[in-house]
PDB file of C-alpha atoms in Angstrom:
ATOM      1  CA  TRP A   1      81.405 155.902  12.811  1.00 92.00           C
ATOM      2  CA  THR A   2      81.016 155.693  16.791  1.00 94.00           C
ATOM      3  CA  TRP A   3      78.489 156.048  18.970  1.00 95.00           C
ATOM      4  CA  LEU A   4      80.057 157.339  22.369  1.00 97.00           C
ATOM      5  CA  GLY A   5      82.935 156.164  21.917  1.00 96.00           C
ATOM      6  CA  LEU A   6      82.421 152.356  20.582  1.00 96.00           C
ATOM      7  CA  PRO A   7      82.729 151.501  16.364  1.00 96.00           C
ATOM      8  CA  ILE A   8      78.634 151.558  15.426  1.00 96.00           C
ATOM      9  CA  ILE A   9      78.551 149.647  11.717  1.00 92.00           C
ATOM     10  CA  GLN A  10      75.131 151.528  11.041  1.00 91.00           C
ATOM     11  CA  MET A  11      74.183 153.685   8.551  1.00 90.00           C
ATOM     12  CA  PRO A  12      73.598 157.604  10.330  1.00 93.00           C
ATOM     13  CA  PRO A  13      70.269 157.721   9.323  1.00 93.00           C
ATOM     14  CA  ASP A  14      69.546 154.275  10.827  1.00 93.00           C
ATOM     15  CA  VAL A  15      70.938 155.516  14.043  1.00 95.00           C
ATOM     16  CA  LEU A  16      69.145 158.153  14.085  1.00 96.00           C
ATOM     17  CA  ALA A  17      65.214 156.663  13.316  1.00 96.00           C
ATOM     18  CA  THR A  18      67.014 154.181  16.293  1.00 97.00           C
ATOM     19  CA  GLN A  19      67.048 156.820  18.315  1.00 97.00           C
ATOM     20  CA  GLU A  20      63.837 158.689  17.577  1.00 97.00           C
ATOM     21  CA  ILE A  21      61.625 155.205  18.256  1.00 98.00           C
ATOM     22  CA  ILE A  22      63.924 154.832  21.407  1.00 98.00           C
ATOM     23  CA  TRP A  23      63.313 158.482  22.261  1.00 98.00           C
ATOM     24  CA  ASP A  24      59.231 157.940  21.455  1.00 97.00           C
ATOM     25  CA  ARG A  25      58.222 154.741  22.551  1.00 98.00           C
ATOM     26  CA  ARG A  26      60.343 154.524  25.798  1.00 98.00           C
ATOM     27  CA  PRO A  27      60.965 150.860  25.949  1.00 98.00           C
ATOM     28  CA  GLN A  28      61.609 148.845  29.207  1.00 98.00           C
ATOM     29  CA  LEU A  29      63.538 145.951  27.128  1.00 98.00           C
ATOM     30  CA  ILE A  30      65.380 145.846  24.330  1.00 98.00           C
ATOM     31  CA  ILE A  31      66.313 143.015  23.135  1.00 98.00           C
ATOM     32  CA  GLU A  32      69.121 143.139  20.515  1.00 98.00           C
ATOM     33  CA  THR A  33      70.573 140.490  17.967  1.00 98.00           C
ATOM     34  CA  GLY A  34      74.273 141.311  16.611  1.00 96.00           C
ATOM     35  CA  ILE A  35      76.594 142.944  19.028  1.00 96.00           C
ATOM     36  CA  ALA A  36      79.611 143.338  16.797  1.00 94.00           C
ATOM     37  CA  ARG A  37      81.658 145.958  17.974  1.00 95.00           C
ATOM     38  CA  GLY A  38      79.348 147.268  20.746  1.00 96.00           C
ATOM     39  CA  GLY A  39      77.844 150.561  19.222  1.00 97.00           C
ATOM     40  CA  SER A  40      74.625 149.920  18.803  1.00 97.00           C
ATOM     41  CA  VAL A  41      74.037 148.459  22.120  1.00 98.00           C
ATOM     42  CA  VAL A  42      76.123 151.564  23.455  1.00 98.00           C
ATOM     43  CA  LEU A  43      73.382 153.592  21.190  1.00 98.00           C
ATOM     44  CA  SER A  44      70.531 151.278  22.785  1.00 98.00           C
ATOM     45  CA  ALA A  45      71.494 151.984  26.644  1.00 98.00           C
ATOM     46  CA  SER A  46      72.601 155.581  26.371  1.00 98.00           C
ATOM     47  CA  ILE A  47      69.019 156.879  25.128  1.00 98.00           C
ATOM     48  CA  LEU A  48      67.516 154.812  27.777  1.00 98.00           C
ATOM     49  CA  GLN A  49      69.975 156.239  30.084  1.00 98.00           C
ATOM     50  CA  LEU A  50      68.751 159.580  29.125  1.00 98.00           C
ATOM     51  CA  ILE A  51      65.016 158.314  29.798  1.00 98.00           C
ATOM     52  CA  GLY A  52      65.693 157.016  33.100  1.00 98.00           C
ATOM     53  CA  GLU A  53      64.658 153.389  32.689  1.00 98.00           C
ATOM     54  CA  GLY A  54      64.745 150.449  30.530  1.00 98.00           C
ATOM     55  CA  ARG A  55      67.999 147.958  29.695  1.00 98.00           C
ATOM     56  CA  VAL A  56      69.207 145.849  26.850  1.00 98.00           C
ATOM     57  CA  ILE A  57      69.978 142.264  26.096  1.00 98.00           C
ATOM     58  CA  ALA A  58      72.189 142.085  23.368  1.00 98.00           C
ATOM     59  CA  VAL A  59      73.192 138.552  22.040  1.00 98.00           C
ATOM     60  CA  ASP A  60      75.967 137.739  19.473  1.00 98.00           C
ATOM     61  CA  ILE A  61      77.566 134.292  18.486  1.00 97.00           C
ATOM     62  CA  ASP A  62      80.961 135.486  19.039  1.00 97.00           C
ATOM     63  CA  ILE A  63      81.836 138.468  21.330  1.00 97.00           C
ATOM     64  CA  ARG A  64      85.655 138.837  21.330  1.00 96.00           C
ATOM     65  CA  PRO A  65      86.976 139.895  24.956  1.00 97.00           C
ATOM     66  CA  HIS A  66      88.078 143.269  23.622  1.00 97.00           C
ATOM     67  CA  ASN A  67      84.851 144.504  22.412  1.00 97.00           C
ATOM     68  CA  ARG A  68      82.945 142.787  25.995  1.00 97.00           C
ATOM     69  CA  ASP A  69      85.356 144.468  27.827  1.00 98.00           C
ATOM     70  CA  ALA A  70      84.958 147.809  25.544  1.00 97.00           C
ATOM     71  CA  ILE A  71      81.211 147.538  26.640  1.00 98.00           C
ATOM     72  CA  GLU A  72      81.078 146.276  30.095  1.00 98.00           C
ATOM     73  CA  ASP A  73      83.612 149.481  30.648  1.00 98.00           C
ATOM     74  CA  HIS A  74      81.449 151.571  29.070  1.00 98.00           C
ATOM     75  CA  PRO A  75      79.294 154.446  31.359  1.00 98.00           C
ATOM     76  CA  VAL A  76      75.944 152.920  30.294  1.00 98.00           C
ATOM     77  CA  ALA A  77      76.983 149.629  31.216  1.00 98.00           C
ATOM     78  CA  GLY A  78      74.900 148.931  33.990  1.00 98.00           C
ATOM     79  CA  ARG A  79      71.868 148.863  31.469  1.00 98.00           C
ATOM     80  CA  ILE A  80      73.236 146.117  29.240  1.00 98.00           C
ATOM     81  CA  GLU A  81      73.193 142.438  29.693  1.00 98.00           C
ATOM     82  CA  LEU A  82      74.984 140.545  26.807  1.00 98.00           C
ATOM     83  CA  ILE A  83      74.712 136.631  25.621  1.00 98.00           C
ATOM     84  CA  GLU A  84      77.180 134.866  23.835  1.00 98.00           C
ATOM     85  CA  GLY A  85      75.590 132.554  21.538  1.00 98.00           C
ATOM     86  CA  SER A  86      73.558 132.053  18.314  1.00 98.00           C
ATOM     87  CA  SER A  87      70.228 134.440  18.418  1.00 98.00           C
ATOM     88  CA  ILE A  88      67.952 131.046  16.985  1.00 98.00           C
ATOM     89  CA  ASP A  89      69.403 129.179  19.641  1.00 98.00           C
ATOM     90  CA  ALA A  90      65.869 127.524  21.441  1.00 98.00           C
ATOM     91  CA  ALA A  91      68.361 127.930  25.018  1.00 98.00           C
ATOM     92  CA  VAL A  92      69.615 131.797  24.173  1.00 98.00           C
ATOM     93  CA  VAL A  93      65.996 132.571  22.873  1.00 98.00           C
ATOM     94  CA  ALA A  94      64.519 130.826  26.262  1.00 98.00           C
ATOM     95  CA  GLN A  95      66.729 133.183  27.971  1.00 98.00           C
ATOM     96  CA  VAL A  96      65.784 136.097  26.328  1.00 98.00           C
ATOM     97  CA  ALA A  97      62.242 135.226  26.628  1.00 98.00           C
ATOM     98  CA  GLU A  98      62.148 134.423  30.334  1.00 98.00           C
ATOM     99  CA  VAL A  99      63.664 137.849  30.626  1.00 97.00           C
ATOM    100  CA  ALA A 100      61.153 139.709  28.208  1.00 98.00           C
ATOM    101  CA  ASP A 101      58.065 137.878  30.517  1.00 97.00           C
ATOM    102  CA  GLY A 102      56.492 140.146  32.241  1.00 96.00           C
ATOM    103  CA  VAL A 103      57.818 143.766  31.287  1.00 98.00           C
ATOM    104  CA  GLU A 104      55.176 146.096  29.834  1.00 98.00           C
ATOM    105  CA  ARG A 105      57.143 147.968  27.219  1.00 98.00           C
ATOM    106  CA  VAL A 106      59.419 145.210  24.794  1.00 98.00           C
ATOM    107  CA  MET A 107      60.875 146.432  21.397  1.00 98.00           C
ATOM    108  CA  VAL A 108      63.394 144.039  19.249  1.00 98.00           C
ATOM    109  CA  ILE A 109      66.392 145.072  17.006  1.00 98.00           C
ATOM    110  CA  LEU A 110      67.489 142.379  14.386  1.00 98.00           C
ATOM    111  CA  ASP A 111      71.058 142.981  13.224  1.00 95.00           C
ATOM    112  CA  SER A 112      72.612 139.806  13.178  1.00 94.00           C
ATOM    113  CA  ASN A 113      73.479 137.273  10.023  1.00 90.00           C
ATOM    114  CA  HIS A 114      71.890 138.600   7.409  1.00 91.00           C
ATOM    115  CA  THR A 115      70.249 135.565   5.359  1.00 89.00           C
ATOM    116  CA  HIS A 116      66.963 135.168   4.618  1.00 94.00           C
ATOM    117  CA  GLU A 117      66.909 131.793   6.895  1.00 96.00           C
ATOM    118  CA  HIS A 118      68.338 133.425   9.561  1.00 97.00           C
ATOM    119  CA  VAL A 119      66.581 136.609   9.675  1.00 96.00           C
ATOM    120  CA  LEU A 120      63.283 134.536   9.324  1.00 97.00           C
ATOM    121  CA  ALA A 121      63.933 132.265  12.348  1.00 98.00           C
ATOM    122  CA  GLU A 122      65.022 135.390  14.552  1.00 98.00           C
ATOM    123  CA  LEU A 123      61.482 136.639  13.244  1.00 98.00           C
ATOM    124  CA  GLU A 124      60.000 133.890  14.306  1.00 98.00           C
ATOM    125  CA  ALA A 125      61.545 133.946  17.878  1.00 98.00           C
ATOM    126  CA  TYR A 126      61.535 137.336  18.863  1.00 98.00           C
ATOM    127  CA  GLY A 127      58.484 138.549  17.458  1.00 98.00           C
ATOM    128  CA  PRO A 128      56.230 137.164  19.811  1.00 98.00           C
ATOM    129  CA  LEU A 129      57.951 138.995  22.458  1.00 98.00           C
ATOM    130  CA  VAL A 130      57.134 142.927  20.911  1.00 98.00           C
ATOM    131  CA  THR A 131      54.463 144.130  23.198  1.00 98.00           C
ATOM    132  CA  PRO A 132      51.741 146.640  21.298  1.00 97.00           C
ATOM    133  CA  GLY A 133      52.839 149.847  20.537  1.00 96.00           C
ATOM    134  CA  GLN A 134      56.831 148.986  20.310  1.00 98.00           C
ATOM    135  CA  PHE A 135      58.581 148.296  17.251  1.00 98.00           C
ATOM    136  CA  LEU A 136      60.116 145.255  15.844  1.00 97.00           C
ATOM    137  CA  ILE A 137      63.302 146.778  13.883  1.00 97.00           C
ATOM    138  CA  VAL A 138      65.014 144.808  10.789  1.00 96.00           C
ATOM    139  CA  ALA A 139      68.618 146.070   9.789  1.00 92.00           C
ATOM    140  CA  ASP A 140      69.778 146.063   6.769  1.00 86.00           C
ATOM    141  CA  THR A 141      66.793 145.367   4.698  1.00 85.00           C
ATOM    142  CA  ALA A 142      68.523 147.615   1.633  1.00 80.00           C
ATOM    143  CA  ILE A 143      70.714 144.617   1.061  1.00 77.00           C
ATOM    144  CA  GLU A 144      68.013 143.532  -1.433  1.00 77.00           C
ATOM    145  CA  HIS A 145      68.951 146.377  -3.254  1.00 82.00           C
ATOM    146  CA  ILE A 146      72.752 146.323  -3.646  1.00 80.00           C
ATOM    147  CA  PRO A 147      74.014 144.285  -6.362  1.00 78.00           C
ATOM    148  CA  VAL A 148      75.757 141.254  -5.179  1.00 78.00           C
ATOM    149  CA  GLN A 149      79.756 142.398  -3.654  1.00 76.00           C
ATOM    150  CA  SER A 150      82.368 139.707  -5.534  1.00 75.00           C
ATOM    151  CA  HIS A 151      85.099 142.179  -3.676  1.00 76.00           C
ATOM    152  CA  ARG A 152      83.161 141.453  -0.519  1.00 75.00           C
ATOM    153  CA  PRO A 153      81.890 137.826  -0.812  1.00 76.00           C
ATOM    154  CA  ARG A 154      78.465 137.205   1.919  1.00 79.00           C
ATOM    155  CA  PRO A 155      76.248 134.703   2.348  1.00 76.00           C
ATOM    156  CA  TRP A 156      73.052 137.110   1.984  1.00 79.00           C
ATOM    157  CA  GLY A 157      72.247 139.133  -0.917  1.00 78.00           C
ATOM    158  CA  PRO A 158      69.083 140.148  -2.918  1.00 79.00           C
ATOM    159  CA  GLY A 159      66.377 137.325  -2.652  1.00 81.00           C
ATOM    160  CA  ASN A 160      68.456 136.228   0.066  1.00 76.00           C
ATOM    161  CA  SER A 161      68.193 138.832   3.004  1.00 88.00           C
ATOM    162  CA  PRO A 162      66.597 140.445   5.833  1.00 91.00           C
ATOM    163  CA  ALA A 163      63.757 142.246   3.416  1.00 90.00           C
ATOM    164  CA  SER A 164      63.035 138.786   1.979  1.00 93.00           C
ATOM    165  CA  ALA A 165      62.567 137.236   5.481  1.00 94.00           C
ATOM    166  CA  LEU A 166      60.597 140.544   6.590  1.00 95.00           C
ATOM    167  CA  ALA A 167      58.372 140.003   3.276  1.00 94.00           C
ATOM    168  CA  ASP A 168      57.592 136.511   4.266  1.00 96.00           C
ATOM    169  CA  TYR A 169      57.449 136.992   8.258  1.00 97.00           C
ATOM    170  CA  SER A 170      55.124 140.045   7.553  1.00 94.00           C
ATOM    171  CA  ARG A 171      52.249 138.230   4.808  1.00 94.00           C
ATOM    172  CA  ARG A 172      51.808 135.379   8.278  1.00 93.00           C
ATOM    173  CA  HIS A 173      51.847 137.839  11.238  1.00 93.00           C
ATOM    174  CA  PRO A 174      49.652 140.667   9.877  1.00 91.00           C
ATOM    175  CA  ARG A 175      50.200 142.565  13.691  1.00 92.00           C
ATOM    176  CA  PHE A 176      53.295 143.737  12.404  1.00 93.00           C
ATOM    177  CA  VAL A 177      52.565 146.655   9.884  1.00 91.00           C
ATOM    178  CA  PRO A 178      55.315 149.014   8.348  1.00 91.00           C
ATOM    179  CA  ASP A 179      55.665 152.410   9.684  1.00 94.00           C
ATOM    180  CA  GLU A 180      55.305 154.835   6.752  1.00 93.00           C
ATOM    181  CA  TYR A 181      56.773 157.592   8.797  1.00 94.00           C
ATOM    182  CA  TYR A 182      60.198 155.766   9.265  1.00 93.00           C
ATOM    183  CA  ASN A 183      60.477 153.905   5.794  1.00 89.00           C
ATOM    184  CA  SER A 184      59.482 157.144   4.256  1.00 89.00           C
ATOM    185  CA  LYS A 185      62.590 158.813   5.599  1.00 86.00           C
ATOM    186  CA  LEU A 186      65.061 156.001   4.973  1.00 84.00           C
TER     187      LEU A 186
END
């Protein structure tokens, strides 16, 4: 799948839900972890472009030159800032927090390393930046329900996934509640 010409590594229902949320909540800043090939970042920026305000701060540990070029050459590139580094590195988190400081409507989308430990660290780092009325989206929680794939070994799987990290985080941070409307659609 692609979004406006760039590969988007998302399930189509997740793409639709994300654009609905952005259109409805109209964030002024979207913080995304995990850039991959750029499609999800362009998705967020394109919806913000239609809204007429906002920008995306996107973080990835490895932004390959051809992916960076494709994103920076895209028509919505003016709404995107790329940061190369680990999303849980204290200096990167501080840089993102500085951008978010004082912004009225901040949304966060976590979609990088899918291990429990990493996602939990991202939740602890970026959860406090989400402003009231906005969403904290944790991608790929379905990993919890997919059998371990022996043909494509990954360090994550059932019990060590975005869903397990989200459950852990949610128990300790009750200000975030699952959105039944979107969760029932997905």
